[in-house]
mmCIF file of C-alpha atoms in Angstrom:
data_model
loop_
_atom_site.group_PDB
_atom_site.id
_atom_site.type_symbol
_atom_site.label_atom_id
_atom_site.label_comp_id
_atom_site.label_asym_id
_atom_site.label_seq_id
_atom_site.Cartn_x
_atom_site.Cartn_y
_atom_site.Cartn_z
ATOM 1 C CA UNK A 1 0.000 0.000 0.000
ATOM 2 C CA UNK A 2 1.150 3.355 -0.850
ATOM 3 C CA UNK A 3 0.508 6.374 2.401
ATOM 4 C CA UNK A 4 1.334 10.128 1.828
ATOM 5 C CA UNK A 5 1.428 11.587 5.037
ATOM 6 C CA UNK A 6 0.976 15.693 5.848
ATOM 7 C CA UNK A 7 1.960 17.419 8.602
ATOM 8 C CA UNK A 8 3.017 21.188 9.167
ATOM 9 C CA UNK A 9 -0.250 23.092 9.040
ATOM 10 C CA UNK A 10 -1.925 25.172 11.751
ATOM 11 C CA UNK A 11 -3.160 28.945 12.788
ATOM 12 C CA UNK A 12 -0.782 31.725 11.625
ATOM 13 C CA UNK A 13 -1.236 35.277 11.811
ATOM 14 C CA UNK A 14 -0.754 37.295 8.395
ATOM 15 C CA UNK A 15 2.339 37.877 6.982
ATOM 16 C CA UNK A 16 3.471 34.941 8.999
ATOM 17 C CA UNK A 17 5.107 31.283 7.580
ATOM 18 C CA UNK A 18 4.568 27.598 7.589
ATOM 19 C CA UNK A 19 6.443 25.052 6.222
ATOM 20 C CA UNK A 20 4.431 22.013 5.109
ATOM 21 C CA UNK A 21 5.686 18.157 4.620
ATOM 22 C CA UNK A 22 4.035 15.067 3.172
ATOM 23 C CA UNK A 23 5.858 11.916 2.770
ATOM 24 C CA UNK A 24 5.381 8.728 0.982
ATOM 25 C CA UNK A 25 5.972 5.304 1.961
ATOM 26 C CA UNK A 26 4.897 2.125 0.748
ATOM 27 C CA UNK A 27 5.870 -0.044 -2.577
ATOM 28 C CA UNK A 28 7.098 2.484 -4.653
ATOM 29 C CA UNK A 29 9.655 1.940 -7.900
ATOM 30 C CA UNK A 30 9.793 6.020 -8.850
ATOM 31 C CA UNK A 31 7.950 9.234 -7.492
ATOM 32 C CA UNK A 32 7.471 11.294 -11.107
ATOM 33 C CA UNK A 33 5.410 14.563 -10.530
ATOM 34 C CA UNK A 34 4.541 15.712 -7.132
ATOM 35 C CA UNK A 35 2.433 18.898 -6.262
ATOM 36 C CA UNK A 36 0.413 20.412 -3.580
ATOM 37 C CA UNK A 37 -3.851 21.305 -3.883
ATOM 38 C CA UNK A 38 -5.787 23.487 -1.664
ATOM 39 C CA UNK A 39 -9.110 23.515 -1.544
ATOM 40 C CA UNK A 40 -11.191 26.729 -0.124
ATOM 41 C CA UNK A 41 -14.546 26.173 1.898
ATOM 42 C CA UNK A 42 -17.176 25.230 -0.723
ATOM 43 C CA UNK A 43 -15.026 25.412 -3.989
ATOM 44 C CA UNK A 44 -12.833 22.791 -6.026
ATOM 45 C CA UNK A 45 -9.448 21.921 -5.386
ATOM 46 C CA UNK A 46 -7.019 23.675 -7.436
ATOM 47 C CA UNK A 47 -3.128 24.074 -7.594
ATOM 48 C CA UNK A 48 -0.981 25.528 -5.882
ATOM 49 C CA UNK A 49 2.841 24.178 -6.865
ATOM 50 C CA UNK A 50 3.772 21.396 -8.610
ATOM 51 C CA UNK A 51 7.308 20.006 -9.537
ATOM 52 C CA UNK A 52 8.897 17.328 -11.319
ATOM 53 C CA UNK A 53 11.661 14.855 -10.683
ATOM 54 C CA UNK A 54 14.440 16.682 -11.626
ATOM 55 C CA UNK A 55 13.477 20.100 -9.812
ATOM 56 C CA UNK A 56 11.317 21.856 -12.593
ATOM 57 C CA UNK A 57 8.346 24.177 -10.563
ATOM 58 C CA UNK A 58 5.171 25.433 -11.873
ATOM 59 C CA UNK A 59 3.378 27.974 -9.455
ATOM 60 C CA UNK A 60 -0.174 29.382 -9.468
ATOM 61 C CA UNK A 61 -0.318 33.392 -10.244
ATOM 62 C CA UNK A 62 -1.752 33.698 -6.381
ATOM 63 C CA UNK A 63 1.591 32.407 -4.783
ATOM 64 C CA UNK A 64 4.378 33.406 -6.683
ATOM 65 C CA UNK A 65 7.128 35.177 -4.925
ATOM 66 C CA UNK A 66 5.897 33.731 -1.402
ATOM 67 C CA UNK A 67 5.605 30.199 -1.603
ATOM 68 C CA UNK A 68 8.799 27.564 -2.323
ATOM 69 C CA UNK A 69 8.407 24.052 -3.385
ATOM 70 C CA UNK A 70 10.438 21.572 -3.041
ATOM 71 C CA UNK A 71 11.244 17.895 -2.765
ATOM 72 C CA UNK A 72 14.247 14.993 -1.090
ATOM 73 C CA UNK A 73 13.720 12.296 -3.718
ATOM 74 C CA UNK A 74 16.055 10.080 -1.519
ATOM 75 C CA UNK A 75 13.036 10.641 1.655
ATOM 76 C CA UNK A 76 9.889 10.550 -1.296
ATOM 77 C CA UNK A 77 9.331 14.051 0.444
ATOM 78 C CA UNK A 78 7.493 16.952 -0.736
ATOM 79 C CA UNK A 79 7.665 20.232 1.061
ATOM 80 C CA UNK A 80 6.111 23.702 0.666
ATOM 81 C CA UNK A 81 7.028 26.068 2.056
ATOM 82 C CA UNK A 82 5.096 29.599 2.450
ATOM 83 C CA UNK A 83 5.680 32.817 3.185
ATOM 84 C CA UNK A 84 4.047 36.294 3.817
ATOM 85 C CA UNK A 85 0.639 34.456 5.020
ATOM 86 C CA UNK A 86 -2.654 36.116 3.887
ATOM 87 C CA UNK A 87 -6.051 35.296 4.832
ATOM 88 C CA UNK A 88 -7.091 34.368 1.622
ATOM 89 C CA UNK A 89 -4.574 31.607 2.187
ATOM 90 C CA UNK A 90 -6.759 29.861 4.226
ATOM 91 C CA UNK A 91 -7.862 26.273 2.838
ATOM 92 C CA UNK A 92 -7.599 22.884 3.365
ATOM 93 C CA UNK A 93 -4.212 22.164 1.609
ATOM 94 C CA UNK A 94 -3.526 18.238 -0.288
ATOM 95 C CA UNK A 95 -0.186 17.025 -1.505
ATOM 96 C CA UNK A 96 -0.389 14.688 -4.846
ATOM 97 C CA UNK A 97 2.271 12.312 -6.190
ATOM 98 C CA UNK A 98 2.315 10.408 -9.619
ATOM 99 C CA UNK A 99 4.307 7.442 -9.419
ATOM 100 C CA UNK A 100 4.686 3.476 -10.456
ATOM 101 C CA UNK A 101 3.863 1.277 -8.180
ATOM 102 C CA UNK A 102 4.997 -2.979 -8.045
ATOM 103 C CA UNK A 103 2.870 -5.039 -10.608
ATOM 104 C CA UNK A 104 1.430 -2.431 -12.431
ATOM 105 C CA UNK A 105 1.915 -0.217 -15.544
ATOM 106 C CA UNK A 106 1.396 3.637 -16.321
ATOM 107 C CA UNK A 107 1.447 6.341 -13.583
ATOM 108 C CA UNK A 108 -0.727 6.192 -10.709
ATOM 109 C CA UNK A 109 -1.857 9.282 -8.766
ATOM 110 C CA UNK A 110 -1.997 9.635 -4.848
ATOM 111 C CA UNK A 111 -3.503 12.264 -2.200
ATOM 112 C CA UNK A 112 -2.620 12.991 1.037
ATOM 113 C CA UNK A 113 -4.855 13.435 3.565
ATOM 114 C CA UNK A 114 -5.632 17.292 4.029
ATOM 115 C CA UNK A 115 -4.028 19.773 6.324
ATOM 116 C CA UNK A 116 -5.811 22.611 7.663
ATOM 117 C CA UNK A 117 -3.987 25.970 7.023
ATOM 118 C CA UNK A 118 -5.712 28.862 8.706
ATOM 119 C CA UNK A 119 -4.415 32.395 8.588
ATOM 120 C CA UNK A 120 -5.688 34.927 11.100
ATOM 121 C CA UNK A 121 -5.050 38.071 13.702
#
């Protein structure tokens, strides 16, 4: 079975940081694309950063300049970590890996399981 494990969010007051982790563990031959979601209260998930194997990042318009991802391919580790904290910030944030997997062909995608990132005075 293949886990991806979050951990890092919380309450932050604006303008302030949080760094956030997921992990993967499991049968896994090679972690391809990796990326984290958030999804606001009553709207679809959409994306936030997303980068590739070899270090290649892709940001959404809303987060450029304050938010950094990045990945340890040797600890299957995807971080993110943001900076200069707004309220509109505030959403449930996902991580997502693409990867192959033991007995099977193609790319398979996986979701963490949802950290709550609030930002507030």
């Amino acid at each position: 079975q293949v886990q991806l494990v979050e951990s890092g969010g919380g309450l932050v007051q604006p303008g302030g940081s949080l760094n956030l982790s997921c992990a993967a563990s499991g049968s896994i031959f090679t972690i391809y694309g990796m990326g984290w979601y958030r999804q606001f209260l009553g709207k679809q998930r959409e994306l936030v950063a997303a980068i590739t194997r070899g270090g290649s990042t892709n940001y959404a318009d809303s987060v450029k300049g304050r938010f950094t991802i990045s990945r340890d391919n040797a600890k299957n580790t995807v971080y993110l970590q943001m900076n200069s904290l707004k309220p509109e910030d505030t959403a449930v944030y996902y991580c997502n890996a693409r990867m192959t997997v033991p007995a099977t062909t193609g790319l398979l995608g996986y979701w963490g399981q949802g950290t709550q990132v609030t930002v507030s005075s």
